[in-house]
Every structure is written in C-alpha cells, then in structure tokens.
Amino acid sequence: MQQHFQTLDALLIEHQSLWRFEPFFLCSSDSLPWLDSYPHLCEWLDDLSAKEIEHLKSHPRELSQKLLALVPECQDIEALTHLKPLELTGLTLNRGVDTGVPGRKLAQIVSMGEAALRHHQGTEWLEWCSGKGFLGRILASQSSQKVTSFEFQQALCDAGQREADKQLLPMHFIQGDALSETAKVALNPNQHAVALHACGDLHVSLMKKAAEINLPALTISPCCYHLIQDQHYQPLSTLAKQSMLKLSKAELRIPLQETVTGGERVKRHRFEEMSFRLGFDQLLREQLTIDQYVPIPSIKKSMLGEGFEAFCRWAADKKQLQLPEVDFTYYQSVGEKRYWDMEKLSLVQQLFRRSLELWLVLDKALFLIEQGYQVNLNEFCSKETTPRNILIRAQKA
Ligand SMILES: C[S@@+](CC[C@H](N)C(=O)[O-])C[C@H]1O[C@@H](n2cnc3c(N)ncnc32)[C@H](O)[C@@H]1O
C-alpha cells in the first residue's frame, strides 16, 4: 500500500494542472490552462460538440480511453485506481429487518453488512453515525450480538430505538457528537466498529478513537471528504504528511463530483441554472467592472423558467446591485458558451477523481496500518448503487 500511495501521489502531483482547478471559475478565462503543455488535448476539447460532451459524461470508460490516448503519460491511472470488488453472495434477511429502508440504501447496507460479518472480530458492534441504525439492525439480527448505535440527531436515535425494540434486536442508541472527546464513552475493546458513509471528520474521528481504545476491527465506507473543520485536509499517515499535496476543501470535493446523469429535467435545470449564473457573472464583469465572482444564493428551480433576464434582475436585487439596460440575449449566450467550456474542463478533471479519492482512502489505510491493523481495500457494491463504494476493512494484526 505504501508503494501504491507513493505512485498515486507522484502521478497526481505531476499532472496537477489537469485536475487542480474549479471548472466553474476557470471557464471564464479565455484560453485553456494547458494550451502549451497538452495542445492535442486542447484541440480535441475545442472540437467537442454539446452532444458529444453529454455522451462522454455518461460513458466514463469511453471518456477515459479517449483522454488516455491524448495524455498517454497517465496510462497507469486505470490500474492504480482499480480495487477488487468483494465477492459477496447476499444475505438472507430476517423478516422486517428492512422496514423503512429505501431501496438503494438497502443494497448498500446488505453488502456492507455481509462484508463486516465476514471479517468480524470481537463480541459486539459499534455503528458510528448510525442514522436510524439500518446497518446495525442487519448486524444485530444476523449475529445476535449487541450493537451500540452512535448518532447525533436525537430524532433518529429515537426512531431507530423504537424499531429495534419492536423487532427485539439487541440495539442501544446513544446520542452524542462523534467529534467530541466524550464520544469515547460509546467505545469499548470488544467492538467491531462499522461506519457507512460517515462524512469527512466523522470517519477520521472514529479511526483515531478506535486505535486509541484498541478496537479489534473496523469496516468503513468513507464519504464527503470535504466535510472537515480545517480549511485543508489533515493527512493521517506518515507518507501523506510528507506529501507535497496539500488539499484544500474545494479540492476535497473533486472525488464527489460524479457526473450528473439525472433525467432530462434535471439536466435542463442544471444547464439553465449554471449558464444563467455564468452569464450574470459576465454581465457584472463587463458592465459593472466587478472582477470578482459574486456568489448568488440558490434559486427555486421553478423560477428558472422565467428566463435569463428575470434571473439577472432577481440576482441583482439579492445583491443590491443596480443593473444597467443591457442586451440580455448576448449575456445569456456568453453564459451558455461558458457552461460548455466548464463541462469540457470537468471531463478532463473526471479522469483524476477516483485517483484523488484513493489517495485519501490510502492515507486512512496507511494510518490504520501504523496503528497495528491489517487493512484491505475493496469495492463493496457497484458504482450505480453508490459512487462511494470503497470499503476499508481493518483487523488488529
Ligand atoms: C450520511 S449519514 C449516514 C447514516 C447511516 N450511516 C446510513 O448510511 O444510513 C451521516 C450521519 O451522521 C450523523 N452525524 C452528523 N454529524 C454527526 C456528529 N457530529 N456526531 C454523530 N453523528 C453525526 C448524521 O446525523 C447522519 O445520520
């Protein structure tokens, strides 16, 4: 894993000009950032039609192949980001255990539950940031062992406890703040800790506390890497601490920017909203000589239907700006052009999303190894079930 981390680290640093940017802001500049270093890539991007961009966004494999042909020095990226999917057979659930669990969530917790049960160490479970304890229910019913479900929201604790009691499951909810020192009261050295989609600092706090209290095993699927209290990512492992890669919060969002493959309505709304924002930005720059991006609050989707001019008047009102009479049609078309430029830049960045995610996950894995755990990294379900499908499995060596 050390070698894996170092190779990924080197690749991300060497090609940082291809992913360390925010497409929304960069698309306002007149030329692509790597015109000199990657002329063929720029020519290819320039020639892409809107239809081709949409197609590539929803066909990531085809996109990777095209990009790797233009940037062959990144060829290793596919092998470096490949994680073996766990071979799971599926669990037979006891009746009622899945009560109230939404469809896609059920597939995730069943897979994660099976993975945790397979490498179970200890005589109890700790479900970190449990929500209503869907995963805990599966673990309790399959293993008949005690589950402590730790969760911040009292309402979720109450709902989870009610359902667990109804099903006579040995579950106990504790309300508390996972980031506080006092959260340690929920941990003891007999527990195998599980955390499904505990965001940023929340899964990090579990790993640190678990190592301190010597928990025998952890099964974690991390998500929302940017939800941290610091302004920059705080590496955990020795190697990541030594890396030159200092990731900002904005960069920590990159792994989560999966292509939006919603229906036509979702796509249309996104196009309208983003192109309106970009067109309005251009208008402010040219007409009011405001050369910094002015953040505009979120807007009701239904208002987008009133058109670009109405959007500009609403946004100007929100920011208390006086709009001159302008050619709104012109700025709308500039916004649309910038939208497609932004999408082109996102295509390139997409090639590096998984690498960055794996860099973050490997940092956690290496930290756990340093704490005396044996660690495996796998995919526990398909990307369609959830794009956050990486599983860290750690057992005390
Ligand atoms: C993305 S949800 C995952 C819930 C559950 N594990 C699941 O997959 O269904 C994250 C959970 O973390 C809880 N949470 C957020 N901040 C927390 C904190 N500081 N301490 C404990 N739980 C927290 C949220 O209330 C939410 O239930």
Short mmCIF file of C-alpha atoms and ligand atoms in Angstrom, two decimals:
data_model
loop_
_atom_site.label_atom_id
_atom_site.label_comp_id
_atom_site.label_asym_id
_atom_site.label_seq_id
_atom_site.Cartn_x
_atom_site.Cartn_y
_atom_site.Cartn_z
CA MET A 1 0.00 0.00 0.00
CA GLN A 2 2.92 2.33 0.64
CA GLN A 3 4.12 1.82 -2.89
CA HIS A 4 0.59 2.25 -4.22
CA PHE A 5 0.21 5.52 -2.32
CA GLN A 6 3.56 6.87 -3.50
CA THR A 7 2.87 6.06 -7.15
CA LEU A 8 -0.54 7.72 -6.98
CA ASP A 9 0.90 10.67 -5.13
CA ALA A 10 3.56 11.19 -7.80
CA LEU A 11 1.00 10.90 -10.62
CA LEU A 12 -1.37 13.40 -9.01
CA ILE A 13 1.41 15.89 -8.38
CA GLU A 14 2.95 15.57 -11.82
CA HIS A 15 -0.36 16.12 -13.57
CA GLN A 16 -1.91 18.56 -11.15
CA SER A 17 -2.54 21.14 -13.84
CA LEU A 18 -5.13 18.72 -15.28
CA TRP A 19 -7.25 18.45 -12.13
CA ARG A 20 -6.42 21.18 -9.59
CA PHE A 21 -8.92 23.80 -10.68
CA GLU A 22 -12.57 24.65 -10.32
CA PRO A 23 -14.17 24.37 -13.76
CA PHE A 24 -16.89 26.86 -12.84
CA PHE A 25 -14.32 29.61 -12.27
CA LEU A 26 -11.73 28.60 -14.80
CA CYS A 27 -14.14 28.55 -17.71
CA SER A 28 -14.22 32.35 -17.63
CA SER A 29 -10.62 32.60 -18.75
CA ASP A 30 -10.05 32.99 -22.46
CA SER A 31 -7.74 30.07 -23.02
CA LEU A 32 -7.44 26.59 -21.65
CA PRO A 33 -4.90 26.33 -18.85
CA TRP A 34 -2.74 23.73 -20.54
CA LEU A 35 -2.65 25.04 -24.08
CA ASP A 36 1.14 24.78 -24.19
CA SER A 37 1.63 21.53 -22.34
CA TYR A 38 -1.21 19.48 -23.92
CA PRO A 39 -2.00 21.00 -27.34
CA HIS A 40 -3.67 17.81 -28.68
CA LEU A 41 -5.92 17.60 -25.66
CA CYS A 42 -6.96 21.23 -26.16
CA GLU A 43 -7.67 20.71 -29.84
CA TRP A 44 -9.81 17.70 -29.03
CA LEU A 45 -11.74 19.60 -26.37
CA ASP A 46 -12.23 22.56 -28.68
CA ASP A 47 -13.87 20.35 -31.28
CA LEU A 48 -16.33 18.63 -28.94
CA SER A 49 -19.99 19.41 -29.54
CA ALA A 50 -22.50 19.74 -26.70
CA LYS A 51 -23.94 16.38 -27.69
CA GLU A 52 -20.54 14.70 -27.55
CA ILE A 53 -19.84 16.22 -24.14
CA GLU A 54 -23.13 14.87 -22.79
CA HIS A 55 -22.36 11.47 -24.24
CA LEU A 56 -18.87 11.30 -22.72
CA LYS A 57 -20.14 12.42 -19.34
CA SER A 58 -22.39 9.42 -19.13
CA HIS A 59 -19.83 6.98 -20.60
CA PRO A 60 -16.85 7.25 -18.24
CA ARG A 61 -14.94 4.31 -19.72
CA GLU A 62 -15.10 5.74 -23.22
CA LEU A 63 -14.06 9.12 -21.82
CA SER A 64 -11.03 7.61 -20.03
CA GLN A 65 -9.93 5.82 -23.18
CA LYS A 66 -10.14 9.00 -25.24
CA LEU A 67 -8.32 11.08 -22.64
CA LEU A 68 -5.62 8.48 -22.03
CA ALA A 69 -4.90 8.39 -25.76
CA LEU A 70 -4.25 12.13 -25.56
CA VAL A 71 -2.36 12.05 -22.26
CA PRO A 72 -0.59 8.68 -22.51
CA GLU A 73 1.72 9.52 -19.62
CA CYS A 74 -1.29 8.90 -17.32
CA GLN A 75 -1.82 5.40 -18.70
CA ASP A 76 -1.25 3.81 -15.26
CA ILE A 77 -4.23 5.57 -13.77
CA GLU A 78 -6.63 2.74 -14.57
CA ALA A 79 -4.53 0.08 -12.85
CA LEU A 80 -3.81 2.39 -9.93
CA THR A 81 -7.47 3.06 -9.27
CA HIS A 82 -8.66 -0.49 -9.68
CA LEU A 83 -9.95 -2.04 -6.46
CA LYS A 84 -11.07 -5.64 -6.40
CA PRO A 85 -14.82 -5.90 -5.86
CA LEU A 86 -15.72 -8.07 -2.87
CA GLU A 87 -17.30 -11.34 -3.89
CA LEU A 88 -20.49 -11.24 -1.89
CA THR A 89 -23.22 -13.83 -2.03
CA GLY A 90 -26.04 -11.81 -0.46
CA LEU A 91 -27.61 -12.15 2.97
CA THR A 92 -30.93 -13.72 3.76
CA LEU A 93 -32.60 -11.09 5.87
CA ASN A 94 -34.88 -11.90 8.76
CA ARG A 95 -38.43 -10.66 8.28
CA GLY A 96 -38.96 -6.99 8.97
CA VAL A 97 -35.26 -6.08 9.29
CA ASP A 98 -35.50 -3.94 6.17
CA THR A 99 -38.56 -1.99 7.36
CA GLY A 100 -38.38 1.61 6.16
CA VAL A 101 -35.03 1.21 4.39
CA PRO A 102 -35.08 2.94 0.99
CA GLY A 103 -34.25 0.68 -1.99
CA ARG A 104 -30.71 1.75 -2.91
CA LYS A 105 -29.77 2.13 0.76
CA LEU A 106 -30.85 -1.45 1.35
CA ALA A 107 -28.46 -2.76 -1.32
CA GLN A 108 -25.61 -0.80 0.30
CA ILE A 109 -26.24 -1.93 3.86
CA VAL A 110 -26.77 -5.56 2.89
CA SER A 111 -23.41 -5.59 1.06
CA MET A 112 -21.63 -3.70 3.78
CA GLY A 113 -23.24 -5.88 6.45
CA GLU A 114 -22.11 -9.06 4.73
CA ALA A 115 -18.57 -7.68 4.33
CA ALA A 116 -18.41 -6.75 8.03
CA LEU A 117 -19.83 -10.10 9.17
CA ARG A 118 -17.23 -11.94 7.08
CA HIS A 119 -14.25 -10.39 8.83
CA HIS A 120 -15.90 -9.95 12.17
CA GLN A 121 -13.65 -9.69 15.20
CA GLY A 122 -14.98 -9.03 18.68
CA THR A 123 -18.19 -9.76 20.50
CA GLU A 124 -20.11 -6.54 19.92
CA TRP A 125 -20.68 -3.94 17.24
CA LEU A 126 -20.36 -0.17 17.22
CA GLU A 127 -22.33 1.59 14.49
CA TRP A 128 -20.80 5.04 14.05
CA CYS A 129 -23.03 7.91 12.87
CA SER A 130 -25.77 5.37 12.54
CA GLY A 131 -28.73 7.42 11.41
CA LYS A 132 -31.71 5.19 12.26
CA GLY A 133 -29.40 2.21 12.52
CA PHE A 134 -30.33 0.36 9.32
CA LEU A 135 -26.94 -1.33 9.13
CA GLY A 136 -26.90 -2.06 12.86
CA ARG A 137 -30.22 -3.86 12.52
CA ILE A 138 -28.75 -6.24 9.97
CA LEU A 139 -25.69 -6.88 12.13
CA ALA A 140 -27.76 -7.43 15.26
CA SER A 141 -30.18 -9.78 13.57
CA GLN A 142 -27.51 -11.82 11.75
CA SER A 143 -25.04 -12.11 14.66
CA SER A 144 -27.33 -11.76 17.70
CA GLN A 145 -24.61 -9.59 19.21
CA LYS A 146 -25.10 -6.27 20.92
CA VAL A 147 -24.98 -3.18 18.69
CA THR A 148 -24.26 0.30 20.04
CA SER A 149 -25.52 2.86 17.53
CA PHE A 150 -23.99 6.30 17.95
CA GLU A 151 -25.78 9.22 16.31
CA PHE A 152 -26.02 13.00 16.68
CA GLN A 153 -29.69 13.52 15.89
CA GLN A 154 -31.93 12.60 18.80
CA ALA A 155 -34.92 12.07 16.49
CA LEU A 156 -33.01 9.43 14.52
CA CYS A 157 -31.89 7.75 17.75
CA ASP A 158 -35.49 7.64 18.97
CA ALA A 159 -36.86 6.29 15.69
CA GLY A 160 -34.05 3.71 15.48
CA GLN A 161 -34.51 2.57 19.07
CA ARG A 162 -38.28 2.19 18.61
CA GLU A 163 -37.86 0.00 15.55
CA ALA A 164 -35.08 -2.09 17.14
CA ASP A 165 -37.20 -2.67 20.26
CA LYS A 166 -40.16 -3.64 18.12
CA GLN A 167 -38.00 -6.22 16.36
CA LEU A 168 -36.48 -7.39 19.68
CA LEU A 169 -32.97 -6.61 18.43
CA PRO A 170 -30.13 -6.10 20.94
CA MET A 171 -29.50 -2.49 19.88
CA HIS A 172 -28.80 0.50 22.05
CA PHE A 173 -28.72 4.04 20.64
CA ILE A 174 -26.51 6.73 22.13
CA GLN A 175 -26.98 10.36 21.17
CA GLY A 176 -23.75 12.31 21.02
CA ASP A 177 -21.25 14.28 18.97
CA ALA A 178 -18.78 11.98 17.22
CA LEU A 179 -16.20 14.75 17.14
CA SER A 180 -16.17 15.30 20.89
CA GLU A 181 -13.85 13.57 23.35
CA THR A 182 -16.87 12.36 25.30
CA ALA A 183 -17.94 10.22 22.34
CA LYS A 184 -15.37 7.72 23.55
CA VAL A 185 -17.90 6.51 26.13
CA ALA A 186 -19.59 4.63 23.32
CA LEU A 187 -16.44 2.62 22.52
CA ASN A 188 -15.04 -0.47 24.18
CA PRO A 189 -12.36 -3.00 23.15
CA ASN A 190 -14.88 -5.76 22.34
CA GLN A 191 -16.45 -3.85 19.48
CA HIS A 192 -16.10 -4.19 15.76
CA ALA A 193 -16.85 -0.66 14.50
CA VAL A 194 -18.77 -0.01 11.30
CA ALA A 195 -19.38 3.32 9.60
CA LEU A 196 -21.41 3.57 6.43
CA HIS A 197 -21.00 6.95 4.79
CA ALA A 198 -19.78 8.81 7.83
CA CYS A 199 -18.62 12.11 6.34
CA GLY A 200 -15.11 13.66 6.47
CA ASP A 201 -14.07 14.29 10.05
CA LEU A 202 -16.62 11.79 11.35
CA HIS A 203 -14.88 8.70 9.96
CA VAL A 204 -11.49 10.15 10.88
CA SER A 205 -12.61 10.64 14.49
CA LEU A 206 -13.74 7.01 14.57
CA MET A 207 -10.37 5.73 13.33
CA LYS A 208 -8.44 7.76 15.89
CA LYS A 209 -10.67 6.73 18.79
CA ALA A 210 -10.79 3.10 17.70
CA ALA A 211 -6.99 2.92 17.53
CA GLU A 212 -6.71 4.51 20.96
CA ILE A 213 -9.21 2.13 22.56
CA ASN A 214 -7.84 -0.85 20.64
CA LEU A 215 -10.95 -1.96 18.83
CA PRO A 216 -10.39 -5.35 17.17
CA ALA A 217 -11.84 -4.42 13.77
CA LEU A 218 -13.23 -1.59 11.65
CA THR A 219 -15.31 -1.58 8.47
CA ILE A 220 -15.65 1.88 7.00
CA SER A 221 -17.03 3.29 3.79
CA PRO A 222 -15.92 6.94 3.77
CA CYS A 223 -17.70 9.78 2.03
CA CYS A 224 -17.90 13.61 1.82
CA TYR A 225 -14.16 14.14 2.27
CA HIS A 226 -14.65 17.92 2.25
CA LEU A 227 -16.81 17.99 5.38
CA ILE A 228 -13.96 18.87 7.71
CA GLN A 229 -13.42 21.59 10.27
CA ASP A 230 -9.99 22.65 8.98
CA GLN A 231 -9.51 24.65 5.80
CA HIS A 232 -7.14 21.99 4.44
CA TYR A 233 -7.06 18.21 4.56
CA GLN A 234 -5.13 16.95 7.58
CA PRO A 235 -3.22 13.84 6.50
CA LEU A 236 -3.14 10.96 8.96
CA SER A 237 -0.35 8.69 7.77
CA THR A 238 3.36 9.43 7.76
CA LEU A 239 3.57 9.21 3.96
CA ALA A 240 0.65 11.54 3.33
CA LYS A 241 2.04 14.01 5.85
CA GLN A 242 5.28 14.05 3.84
CA SER A 243 3.47 14.53 0.52
CA MET A 244 3.62 17.85 -1.30
CA LEU A 245 -0.09 17.55 -1.94
CA LYS A 246 -1.87 19.94 0.41
CA LEU A 247 -5.52 19.61 -0.42
CA SER A 248 -7.97 22.47 0.02
CA LYS A 249 -11.60 21.93 0.91
CA ALA A 250 -12.60 22.73 -2.66
CA GLU A 251 -10.21 20.02 -3.92
CA LEU A 252 -11.65 17.53 -1.44
CA ARG A 253 -14.96 17.90 -3.26
CA ILE A 254 -13.49 16.68 -6.55
CA PRO A 255 -13.97 12.93 -5.86
CA LEU A 256 -17.66 13.58 -5.21
CA GLN A 257 -18.33 15.45 -8.41
CA GLU A 258 -19.64 12.40 -10.17
CA THR A 259 -21.26 13.09 -13.50
CA VAL A 260 -24.83 14.17 -13.13
CA THR A 261 -26.76 11.56 -15.02
CA GLY A 262 -30.23 12.54 -13.89
CA GLY A 263 -33.21 12.67 -16.23
CA GLU A 264 -33.77 15.29 -18.92
CA ARG A 265 -35.47 17.66 -16.48
CA VAL A 266 -32.56 17.56 -14.02
CA LYS A 267 -30.11 18.16 -16.88
CA ARG A 268 -32.14 21.08 -18.22
CA HIS A 269 -32.37 22.73 -14.81
CA ARG A 270 -28.63 22.35 -14.27
CA PHE A 271 -27.88 23.82 -17.71
CA GLU A 272 -30.22 26.76 -17.10
CA GLU A 273 -29.00 27.49 -13.60
CA MET A 274 -25.28 27.23 -14.33
CA SER A 275 -25.41 29.09 -17.64
CA PHE A 276 -27.54 31.85 -16.05
CA ARG A 277 -25.01 32.23 -13.23
CA LEU A 278 -22.12 32.33 -15.67
CA GLY A 279 -23.92 34.82 -17.96
CA PHE A 280 -24.73 37.04 -14.98
CA ASP A 281 -21.09 36.88 -13.89
CA GLN A 282 -20.00 38.03 -17.34
CA LEU A 283 -22.53 40.86 -17.28
CA LEU A 284 -21.24 42.10 -13.92
CA ARG A 285 -17.63 41.93 -15.09
CA GLU A 286 -18.27 43.87 -18.29
CA GLN A 287 -20.98 46.29 -17.25
CA LEU A 288 -20.20 46.98 -13.60
CA THR A 289 -16.45 46.22 -13.75
CA ILE A 290 -16.78 43.79 -10.85
CA ASP A 291 -13.84 41.46 -11.43
CA GLN A 292 -14.54 39.01 -8.60
CA TYR A 293 -17.18 36.31 -8.73
CA VAL A 294 -20.26 37.44 -6.78
CA PRO A 295 -21.89 34.43 -5.09
CA ILE A 296 -25.61 34.28 -5.73
CA PRO A 297 -27.94 32.39 -3.34
CA SER A 298 -29.66 29.24 -4.50
CA ILE A 299 -32.75 29.71 -6.58
CA LYS A 300 -36.04 27.81 -6.79
CA LYS A 301 -35.97 25.63 -9.89
CA SER A 302 -39.43 26.91 -10.86
CA MET A 303 -38.03 30.45 -11.15
CA LEU A 304 -35.55 29.39 -13.83
CA GLY A 305 -38.48 29.05 -16.23
CA GLU A 306 -38.93 32.84 -16.12
CA GLY A 307 -35.78 33.23 -18.19
CA PHE A 308 -32.32 34.79 -18.03
CA GLU A 309 -33.38 38.42 -17.73
CA ALA A 310 -35.66 37.63 -14.77
CA PHE A 311 -32.79 35.70 -13.18
CA CYS A 312 -30.43 38.66 -13.55
CA ARG A 313 -32.95 41.09 -12.05
CA TRP A 314 -33.61 38.72 -9.15
CA ALA A 315 -29.86 38.15 -8.54
CA ALA A 316 -29.09 41.89 -8.76
CA ASP A 317 -31.86 42.58 -6.27
CA LYS A 318 -30.47 39.95 -3.86
CA LYS A 319 -27.02 41.53 -4.06
CA GLN A 320 -28.38 45.11 -4.05
CA LEU A 321 -26.79 45.91 -7.40
CA GLN A 322 -28.17 48.40 -9.92
CA LEU A 323 -28.37 46.80 -13.37
CA PRO A 324 -27.95 48.99 -16.44
CA GLU A 325 -30.01 48.33 -19.59
CA VAL A 326 -28.10 45.62 -21.43
CA ASP A 327 -28.51 43.09 -24.20
CA PHE A 328 -29.60 40.13 -22.06
CA THR A 329 -29.70 37.79 -25.04
CA TYR A 330 -26.00 38.42 -25.60
CA TYR A 331 -25.05 37.65 -21.98
CA GLN A 332 -27.25 34.58 -21.98
CA SER A 333 -25.34 33.24 -24.98
CA VAL A 334 -22.00 34.04 -23.31
CA GLY A 335 -23.21 32.14 -20.22
CA GLU A 336 -24.13 29.16 -22.38
CA LYS A 337 -20.74 29.15 -24.08
CA ARG A 338 -19.00 29.29 -20.71
CA TYR A 339 -21.22 26.44 -19.49
CA TRP A 340 -19.92 24.16 -22.23
CA ASP A 341 -16.33 25.29 -21.59
CA MET A 342 -16.88 24.37 -17.95
CA GLU A 343 -18.20 20.96 -18.93
CA LYS A 344 -15.13 20.36 -21.11
CA LEU A 345 -12.80 21.16 -18.22
CA SER A 346 -14.81 18.82 -15.97
CA LEU A 347 -14.31 15.99 -18.46
CA VAL A 348 -10.55 16.25 -18.01
CA GLN A 349 -10.83 16.51 -14.24
CA GLN A 350 -13.02 13.42 -14.21
CA LEU A 351 -10.03 11.29 -15.17
CA PHE A 352 -8.44 12.09 -11.80
CA ARG A 353 -11.43 11.88 -9.46
CA ARG A 354 -11.00 8.28 -8.44
CA SER A 355 -7.21 8.70 -8.04
CA LEU A 356 -7.74 11.53 -5.63
CA GLU A 357 -10.35 9.55 -3.71
CA LEU A 358 -7.98 6.61 -3.49
CA TRP A 359 -5.16 8.88 -2.30
CA LEU A 360 -7.44 9.94 0.57
CA VAL A 361 -8.52 6.38 1.32
CA LEU A 362 -4.96 5.06 1.19
CA ASP A 363 -3.95 7.72 3.69
CA LYS A 364 -6.54 6.28 6.08
CA ALA A 365 -5.48 2.71 5.35
CA LEU A 366 -1.81 3.56 5.98
CA PHE A 367 -2.74 5.29 9.22
CA LEU A 368 -4.57 2.16 10.40
CA ILE A 369 -1.57 0.01 9.43
CA GLU A 370 0.63 2.31 11.51
CA GLN A 371 -1.78 1.70 14.38
CA GLY A 372 -1.27 -2.06 14.15
CA TYR A 373 -4.13 -3.11 11.87
CA GLN A 374 -4.11 -5.31 8.79
CA VAL A 375 -6.04 -3.46 6.12
CA ASN A 376 -7.84 -4.38 2.90
CA LEU A 377 -9.39 -2.02 0.39
CA ASN A 378 -12.17 -3.20 -1.88
CA GLU A 379 -15.32 -2.10 -3.63
CA PHE A 380 -18.34 -3.36 -1.71
CA CYS A 381 -21.03 -2.56 -4.26
CA SER A 382 -21.43 -1.25 -7.79
CA LYS A 383 -20.95 2.42 -8.66
CA GLU A 384 -24.58 2.54 -9.71
CA THR A 385 -25.67 1.53 -6.20
CA THR A 386 -23.46 4.26 -4.75
CA PRO A 387 -20.41 6.01 -6.21
CA ARG A 388 -18.98 5.99 -2.64
CA ASN A 389 -18.37 2.28 -2.85
CA ILE A 390 -14.90 1.91 -1.31
CA LEU A 391 -14.63 -0.23 1.80
CA ILE A 392 -11.78 -0.07 4.31
CA ARG A 393 -11.60 -3.30 6.30
CA ALA A 394 -9.16 -3.32 9.19
CA GLN A 395 -8.41 -6.04 11.72
CA LYS A 396 -5.97 -5.91 14.58
CA ALA A 397 -2.89 -7.72 13.32
C1 LIG B 1 -24.66 10.26 5.56
S1 LIG B 1 -25.47 9.89 7.07
C2 LIG B 1 -25.19 8.16 7.20
C3 LIG B 1 -26.18 7.49 8.12
C4 LIG B 1 -26.10 5.97 8.16
N1 LIG B 1 -24.81 5.50 8.50
C5 LIG B 1 -26.53 5.42 6.82
O1 LIG B 1 -25.68 5.12 6.00
O2 LIG B 1 -27.74 5.28 6.63
C6 LIG B 1 -24.45 10.58 8.26
C7 LIG B 1 -25.00 10.51 9.68
O3 LIG B 1 -24.06 11.13 10.55
C8 LIG B 1 -24.80 11.84 11.55
N2 LIG B 1 -23.90 12.86 12.12
C9 LIG B 1 -23.54 14.05 11.56
N3 LIG B 1 -22.71 14.71 12.39
C10 LIG B 1 -22.54 13.93 13.49
C11 LIG B 1 -21.80 14.07 14.67
N4 LIG B 1 -21.05 15.17 14.90
N5 LIG B 1 -21.84 13.06 15.58
C12 LIG B 1 -22.58 11.96 15.35
N6 LIG B 1 -23.31 11.77 14.23
C13 LIG B 1 -23.29 12.74 13.30
C14 LIG B 1 -25.93 12.42 10.77
O4 LIG B 1 -26.98 12.84 11.63
C15 LIG B 1 -26.32 11.25 9.85
O5 LIG B 1 -27.25 10.42 10.46
#
